[in-house]
mmCIF file of C-alpha atoms in Angstrom:
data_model
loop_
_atom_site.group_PDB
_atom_site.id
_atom_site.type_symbol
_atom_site.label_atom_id
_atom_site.label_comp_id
_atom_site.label_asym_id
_atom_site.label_seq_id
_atom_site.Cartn_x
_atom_site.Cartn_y
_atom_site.Cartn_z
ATOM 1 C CA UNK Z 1 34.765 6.701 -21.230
ATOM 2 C CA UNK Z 2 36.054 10.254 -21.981
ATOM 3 C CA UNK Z 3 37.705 10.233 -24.952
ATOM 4 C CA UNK Z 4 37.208 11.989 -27.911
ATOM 5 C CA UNK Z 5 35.031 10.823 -30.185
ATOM 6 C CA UNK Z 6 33.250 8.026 -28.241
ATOM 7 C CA UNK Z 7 29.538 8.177 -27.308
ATOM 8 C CA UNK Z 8 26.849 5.574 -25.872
ATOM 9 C CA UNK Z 9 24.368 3.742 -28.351
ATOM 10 C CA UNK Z 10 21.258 2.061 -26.942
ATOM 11 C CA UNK Z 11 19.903 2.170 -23.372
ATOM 12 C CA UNK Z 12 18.716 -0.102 -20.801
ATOM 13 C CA UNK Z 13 19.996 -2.658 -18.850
ATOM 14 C CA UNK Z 14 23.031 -4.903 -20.405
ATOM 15 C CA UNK Z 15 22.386 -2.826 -23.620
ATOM 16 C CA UNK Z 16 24.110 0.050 -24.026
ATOM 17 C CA UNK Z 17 27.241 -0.105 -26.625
ATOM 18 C CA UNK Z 18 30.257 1.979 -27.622
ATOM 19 C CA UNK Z 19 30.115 3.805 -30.467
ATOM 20 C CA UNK Z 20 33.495 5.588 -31.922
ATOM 21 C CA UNK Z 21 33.974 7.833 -34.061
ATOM 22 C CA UNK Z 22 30.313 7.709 -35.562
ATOM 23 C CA UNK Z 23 30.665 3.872 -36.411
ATOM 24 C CA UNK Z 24 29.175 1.338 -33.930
ATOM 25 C CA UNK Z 25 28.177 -2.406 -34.037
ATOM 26 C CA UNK Z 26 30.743 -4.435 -36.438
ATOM 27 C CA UNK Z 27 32.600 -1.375 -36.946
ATOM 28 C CA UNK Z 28 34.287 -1.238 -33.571
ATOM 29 C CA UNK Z 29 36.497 -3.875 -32.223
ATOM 30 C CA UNK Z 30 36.187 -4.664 -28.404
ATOM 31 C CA UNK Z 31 38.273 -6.081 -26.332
ATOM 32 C CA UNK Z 32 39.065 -7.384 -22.954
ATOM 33 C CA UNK Z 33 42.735 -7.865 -21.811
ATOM 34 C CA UNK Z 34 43.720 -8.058 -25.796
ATOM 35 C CA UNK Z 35 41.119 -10.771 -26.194
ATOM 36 C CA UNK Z 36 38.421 -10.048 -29.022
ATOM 37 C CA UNK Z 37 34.606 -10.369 -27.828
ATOM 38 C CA UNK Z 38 33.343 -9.452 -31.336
ATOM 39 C CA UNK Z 39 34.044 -10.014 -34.729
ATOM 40 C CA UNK Z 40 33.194 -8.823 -38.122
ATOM 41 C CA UNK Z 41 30.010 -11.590 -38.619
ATOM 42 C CA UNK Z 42 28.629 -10.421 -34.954
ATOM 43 C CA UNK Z 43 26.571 -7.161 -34.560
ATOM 44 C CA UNK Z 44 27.167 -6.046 -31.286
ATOM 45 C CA UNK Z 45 23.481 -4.083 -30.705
ATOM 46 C CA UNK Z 46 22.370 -7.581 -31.405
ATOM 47 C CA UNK Z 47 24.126 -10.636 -29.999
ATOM 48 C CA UNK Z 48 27.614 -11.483 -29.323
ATOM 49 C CA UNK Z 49 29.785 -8.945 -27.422
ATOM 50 C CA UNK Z 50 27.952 -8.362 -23.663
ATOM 51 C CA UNK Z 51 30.472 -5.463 -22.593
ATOM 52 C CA UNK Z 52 27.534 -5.175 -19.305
ATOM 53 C CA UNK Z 53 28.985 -8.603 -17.944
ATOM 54 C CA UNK Z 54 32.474 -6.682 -16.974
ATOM 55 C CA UNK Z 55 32.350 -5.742 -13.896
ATOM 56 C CA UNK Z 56 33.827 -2.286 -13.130
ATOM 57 C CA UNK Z 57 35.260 -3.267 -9.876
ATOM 58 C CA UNK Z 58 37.709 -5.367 -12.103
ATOM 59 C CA UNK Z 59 38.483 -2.462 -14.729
ATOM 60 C CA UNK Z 60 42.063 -1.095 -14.401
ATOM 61 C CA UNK Z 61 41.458 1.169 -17.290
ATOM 62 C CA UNK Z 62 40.353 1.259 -20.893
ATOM 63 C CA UNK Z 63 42.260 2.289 -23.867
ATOM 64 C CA UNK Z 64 40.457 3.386 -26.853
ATOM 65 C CA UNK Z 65 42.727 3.259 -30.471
ATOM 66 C CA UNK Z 66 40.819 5.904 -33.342
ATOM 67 C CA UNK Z 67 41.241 4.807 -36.801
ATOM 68 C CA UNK Z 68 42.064 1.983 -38.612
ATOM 69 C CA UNK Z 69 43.119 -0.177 -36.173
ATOM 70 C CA UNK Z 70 42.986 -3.476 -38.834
ATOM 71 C CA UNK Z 71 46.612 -3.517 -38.822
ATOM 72 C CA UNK Z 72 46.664 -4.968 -35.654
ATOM 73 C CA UNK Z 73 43.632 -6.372 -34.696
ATOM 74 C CA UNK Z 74 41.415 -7.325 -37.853
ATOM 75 C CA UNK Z 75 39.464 -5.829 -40.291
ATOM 76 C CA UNK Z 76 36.776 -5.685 -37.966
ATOM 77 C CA UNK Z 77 38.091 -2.545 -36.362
ATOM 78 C CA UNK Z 78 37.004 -0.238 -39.143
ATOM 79 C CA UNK Z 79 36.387 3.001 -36.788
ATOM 80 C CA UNK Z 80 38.727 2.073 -33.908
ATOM 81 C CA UNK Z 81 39.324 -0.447 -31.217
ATOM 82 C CA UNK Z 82 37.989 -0.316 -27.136
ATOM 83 C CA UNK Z 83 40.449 -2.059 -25.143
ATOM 84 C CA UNK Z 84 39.212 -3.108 -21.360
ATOM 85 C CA UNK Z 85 42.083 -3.997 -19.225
ATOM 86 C CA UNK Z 86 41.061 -5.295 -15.859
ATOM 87 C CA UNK Z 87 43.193 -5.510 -12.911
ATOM 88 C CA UNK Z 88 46.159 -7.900 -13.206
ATOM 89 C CA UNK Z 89 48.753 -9.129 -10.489
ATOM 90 C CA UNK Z 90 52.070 -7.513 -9.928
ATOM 91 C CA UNK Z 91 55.378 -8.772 -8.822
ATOM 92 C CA UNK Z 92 56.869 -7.579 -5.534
ATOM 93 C CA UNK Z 93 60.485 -7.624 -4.174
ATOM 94 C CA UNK Z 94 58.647 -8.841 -0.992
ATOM 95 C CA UNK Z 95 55.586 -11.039 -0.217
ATOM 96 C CA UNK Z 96 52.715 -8.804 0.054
ATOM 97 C CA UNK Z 97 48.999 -9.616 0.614
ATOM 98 C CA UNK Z 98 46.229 -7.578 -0.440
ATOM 99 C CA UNK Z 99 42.922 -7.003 0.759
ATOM 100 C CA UNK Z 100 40.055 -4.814 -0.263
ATOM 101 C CA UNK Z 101 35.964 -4.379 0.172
ATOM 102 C CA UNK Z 102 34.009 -1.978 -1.910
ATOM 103 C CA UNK Z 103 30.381 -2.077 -1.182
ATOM 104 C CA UNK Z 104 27.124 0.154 -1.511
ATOM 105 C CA UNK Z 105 23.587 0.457 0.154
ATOM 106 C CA UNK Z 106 20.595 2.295 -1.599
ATOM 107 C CA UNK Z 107 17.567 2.554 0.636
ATOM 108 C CA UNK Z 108 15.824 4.905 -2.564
ATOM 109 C CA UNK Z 109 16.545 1.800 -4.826
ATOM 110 C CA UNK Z 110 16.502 -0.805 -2.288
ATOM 111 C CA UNK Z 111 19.589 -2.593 -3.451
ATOM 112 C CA UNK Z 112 23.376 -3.424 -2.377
ATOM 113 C CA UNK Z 113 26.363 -4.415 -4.490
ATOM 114 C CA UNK Z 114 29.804 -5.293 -3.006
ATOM 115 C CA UNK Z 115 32.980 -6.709 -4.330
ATOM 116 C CA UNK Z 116 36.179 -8.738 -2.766
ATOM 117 C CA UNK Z 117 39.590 -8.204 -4.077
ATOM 118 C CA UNK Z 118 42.332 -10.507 -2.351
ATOM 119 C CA UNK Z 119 45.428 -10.747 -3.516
ATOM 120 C CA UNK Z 120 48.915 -11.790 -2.800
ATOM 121 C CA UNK Z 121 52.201 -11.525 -5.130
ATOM 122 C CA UNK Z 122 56.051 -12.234 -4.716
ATOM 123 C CA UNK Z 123 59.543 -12.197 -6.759
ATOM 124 C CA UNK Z 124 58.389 -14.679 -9.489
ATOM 125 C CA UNK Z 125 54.612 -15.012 -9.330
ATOM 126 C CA UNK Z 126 51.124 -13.564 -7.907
ATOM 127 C CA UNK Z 127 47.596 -13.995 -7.958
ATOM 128 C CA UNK Z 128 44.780 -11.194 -7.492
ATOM 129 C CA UNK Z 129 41.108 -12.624 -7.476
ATOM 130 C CA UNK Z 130 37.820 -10.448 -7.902
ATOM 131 C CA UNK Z 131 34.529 -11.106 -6.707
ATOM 132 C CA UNK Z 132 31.489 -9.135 -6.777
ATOM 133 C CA UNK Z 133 27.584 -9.407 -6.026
ATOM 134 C CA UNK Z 134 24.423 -7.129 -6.457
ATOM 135 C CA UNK Z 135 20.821 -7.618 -5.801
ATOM 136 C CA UNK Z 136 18.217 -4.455 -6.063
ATOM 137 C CA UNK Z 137 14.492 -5.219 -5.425
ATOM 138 C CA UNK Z 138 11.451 -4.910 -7.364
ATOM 139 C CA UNK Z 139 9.974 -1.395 -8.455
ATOM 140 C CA UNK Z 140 7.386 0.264 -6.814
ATOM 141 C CA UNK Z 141 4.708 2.507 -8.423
ATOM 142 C CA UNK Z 142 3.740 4.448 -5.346
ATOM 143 C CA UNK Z 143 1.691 3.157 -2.671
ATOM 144 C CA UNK Z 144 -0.286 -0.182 -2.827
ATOM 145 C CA UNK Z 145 -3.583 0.109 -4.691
ATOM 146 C CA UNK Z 146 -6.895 -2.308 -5.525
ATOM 147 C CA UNK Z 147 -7.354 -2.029 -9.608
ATOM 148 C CA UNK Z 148 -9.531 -4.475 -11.329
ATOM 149 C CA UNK Z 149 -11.530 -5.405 -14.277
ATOM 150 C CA UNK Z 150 -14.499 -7.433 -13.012
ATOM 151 C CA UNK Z 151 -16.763 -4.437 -12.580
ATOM 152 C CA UNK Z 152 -16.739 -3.745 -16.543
ATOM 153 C CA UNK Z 153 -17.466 -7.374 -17.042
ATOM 154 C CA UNK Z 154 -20.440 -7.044 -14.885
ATOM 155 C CA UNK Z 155 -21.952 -4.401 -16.694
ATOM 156 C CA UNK Z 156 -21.263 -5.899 -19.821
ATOM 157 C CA UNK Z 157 -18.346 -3.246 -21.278
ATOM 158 C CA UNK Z 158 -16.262 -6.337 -21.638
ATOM 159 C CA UNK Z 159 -16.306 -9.342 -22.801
ATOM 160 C CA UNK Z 160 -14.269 -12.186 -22.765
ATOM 161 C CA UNK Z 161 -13.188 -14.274 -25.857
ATOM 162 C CA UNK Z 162 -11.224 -17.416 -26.743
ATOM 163 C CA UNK Z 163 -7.846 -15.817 -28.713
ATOM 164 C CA UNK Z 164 -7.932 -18.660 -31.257
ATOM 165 C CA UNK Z 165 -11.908 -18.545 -31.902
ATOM 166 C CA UNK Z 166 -11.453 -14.947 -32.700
ATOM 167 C CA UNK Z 167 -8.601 -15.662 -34.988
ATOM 168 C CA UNK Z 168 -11.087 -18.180 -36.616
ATOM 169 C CA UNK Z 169 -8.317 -20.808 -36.087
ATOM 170 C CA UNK Z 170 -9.205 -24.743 -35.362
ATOM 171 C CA UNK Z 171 -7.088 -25.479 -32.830
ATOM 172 C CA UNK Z 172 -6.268 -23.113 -29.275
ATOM 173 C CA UNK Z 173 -2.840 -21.653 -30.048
ATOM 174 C CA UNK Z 174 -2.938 -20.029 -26.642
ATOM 175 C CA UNK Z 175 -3.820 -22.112 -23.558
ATOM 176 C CA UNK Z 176 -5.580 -19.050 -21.553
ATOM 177 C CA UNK Z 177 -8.177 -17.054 -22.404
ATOM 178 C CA UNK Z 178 -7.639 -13.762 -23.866
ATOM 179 C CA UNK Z 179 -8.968 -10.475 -21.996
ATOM 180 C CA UNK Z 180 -9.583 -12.449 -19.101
ATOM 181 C CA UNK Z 181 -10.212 -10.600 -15.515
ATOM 182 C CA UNK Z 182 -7.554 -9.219 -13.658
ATOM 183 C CA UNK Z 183 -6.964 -7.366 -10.359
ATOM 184 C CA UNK Z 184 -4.006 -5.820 -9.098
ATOM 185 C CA UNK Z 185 -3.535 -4.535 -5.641
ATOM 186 C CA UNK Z 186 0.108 -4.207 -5.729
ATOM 187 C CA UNK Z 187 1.827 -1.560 -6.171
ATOM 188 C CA UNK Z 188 5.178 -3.949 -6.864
ATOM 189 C CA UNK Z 189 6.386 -3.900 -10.548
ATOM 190 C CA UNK Z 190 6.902 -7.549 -10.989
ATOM 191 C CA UNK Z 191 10.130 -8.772 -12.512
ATOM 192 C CA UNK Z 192 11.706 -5.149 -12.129
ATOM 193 C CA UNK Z 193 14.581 -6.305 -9.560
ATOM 194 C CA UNK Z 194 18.332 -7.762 -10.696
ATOM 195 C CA UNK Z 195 20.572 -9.562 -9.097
ATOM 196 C CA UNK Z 196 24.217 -11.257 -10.568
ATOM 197 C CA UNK Z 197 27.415 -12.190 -9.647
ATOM 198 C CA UNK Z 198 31.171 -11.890 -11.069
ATOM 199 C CA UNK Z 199 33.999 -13.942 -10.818
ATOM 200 C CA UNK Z 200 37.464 -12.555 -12.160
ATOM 201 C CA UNK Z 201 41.469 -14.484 -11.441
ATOM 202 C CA UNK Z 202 44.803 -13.517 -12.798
ATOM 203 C CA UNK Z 203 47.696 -15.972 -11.841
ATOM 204 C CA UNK Z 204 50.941 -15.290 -13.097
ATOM 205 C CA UNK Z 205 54.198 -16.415 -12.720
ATOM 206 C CA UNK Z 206 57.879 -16.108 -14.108
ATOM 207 C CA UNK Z 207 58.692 -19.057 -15.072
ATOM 208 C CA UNK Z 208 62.815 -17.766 -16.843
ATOM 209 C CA UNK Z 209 63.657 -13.811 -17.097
ATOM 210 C CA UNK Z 210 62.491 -13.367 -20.471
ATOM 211 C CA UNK Z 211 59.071 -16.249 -20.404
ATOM 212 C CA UNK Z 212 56.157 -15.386 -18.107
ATOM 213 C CA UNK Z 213 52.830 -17.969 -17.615
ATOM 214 C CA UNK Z 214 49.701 -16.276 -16.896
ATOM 215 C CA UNK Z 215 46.258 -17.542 -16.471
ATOM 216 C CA UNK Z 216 42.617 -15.580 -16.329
ATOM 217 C CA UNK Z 217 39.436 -16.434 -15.901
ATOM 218 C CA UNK Z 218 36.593 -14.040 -16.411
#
């Protein structure tokens, strides 16, 4: 996001969180389509508030409120609030469908994402639904390789041990052995890949000039 006073906190996959105005975790109040995903009892660089699971196909745009924003949304928006607002359905004087396909191909990562929007609105009601997919492989570290550990248990430079009759314990508190021979002629970084999937529909209607229904699921 660039606004003022709003930086990243943490790193990695599904973990990075806003932080505004120099306050993070409890201190900033996040929400999606007015709907609070935190509160004041949930740290958000723990548990709680997954702001990774929106998927930025479906982002219209975000608003970001400095300052106490407790007046109207809690006390849990000490530093400010972080609004996401994802794509919602319009009326139209005239029925009007829409279609739309974003996608992407990296050979460098081997991996593809695409999303579906359809959509179709009128006078007194519409609907727009989301959908969107990704899958990248595995890691590679370079070219495949043989690496193993059974010559230094020939010659004796290992050795291998129960783990629970070096802990002195009575009982096996691990079922396989510890430091136990390995080879690896792979050059794939196992459990490296991701894949997921979104799902996101807005229905609304006007149901008198001044009462309107609407219905989302994320």
């Amino acid at each position: 996001v660039n606004a003022p006073g709003v930086t990243p906190v943490g790193s990695g996959p599904f973990q990075i969180r806003p932080r505004l105005r120099g306050l993070d975790s409890t201190r900033v109040l996040v929400l999606v389509d007015g709907e609070r995903l935190n509160n004041a009892r949930t740290a958000t660089d723990r548990a709680g508030v997954e702001v990774g699971l929106v998927d930025p196909n479906a982002i219209e745009g975000i608003e970001v409120l400095g300052g106490a924003g407790s007046v109207l949304y809690g006390t849990d928006a000490l530093s400010g609030t972080v609004n996401i607002i994802t794509n919602q359905p319009r009326y139209s004087t005239a029925r009007q469908v829409t279609l739309g396909f974003d996608g992407l191909y990296s050979s460098n990562e081997k991996g593809r994402r695409g999303s579906v929007t359809l959509g179709w609105s009128a006078r007194r009601a519409a609907v727009l639904f989301t959908a969107g997919a990704d899958r990248f492989e595995d890691y590679r570290a370079g070219k495949d390789f043989g690496e193993s550990s059974a010559p230094f248990f020939t010659d004796g430079r290992l050795t291998q041990a129960d783990t629970a009759d070096q802990l002195g314990f009575s009982f096996h508190a691990f079922p396989d052995p510890f430091n136990a021979p390995f080879t690896r002629a792979s050059a794939v970084v196992p459990r490296s890949g991701m894949e997921g999937s979104s799902v996101n529909l807005s229905v609304t209607s006007l149901v008198t000039p001044s009462q309107e229904l609407k219905i989302r699921y994320h």
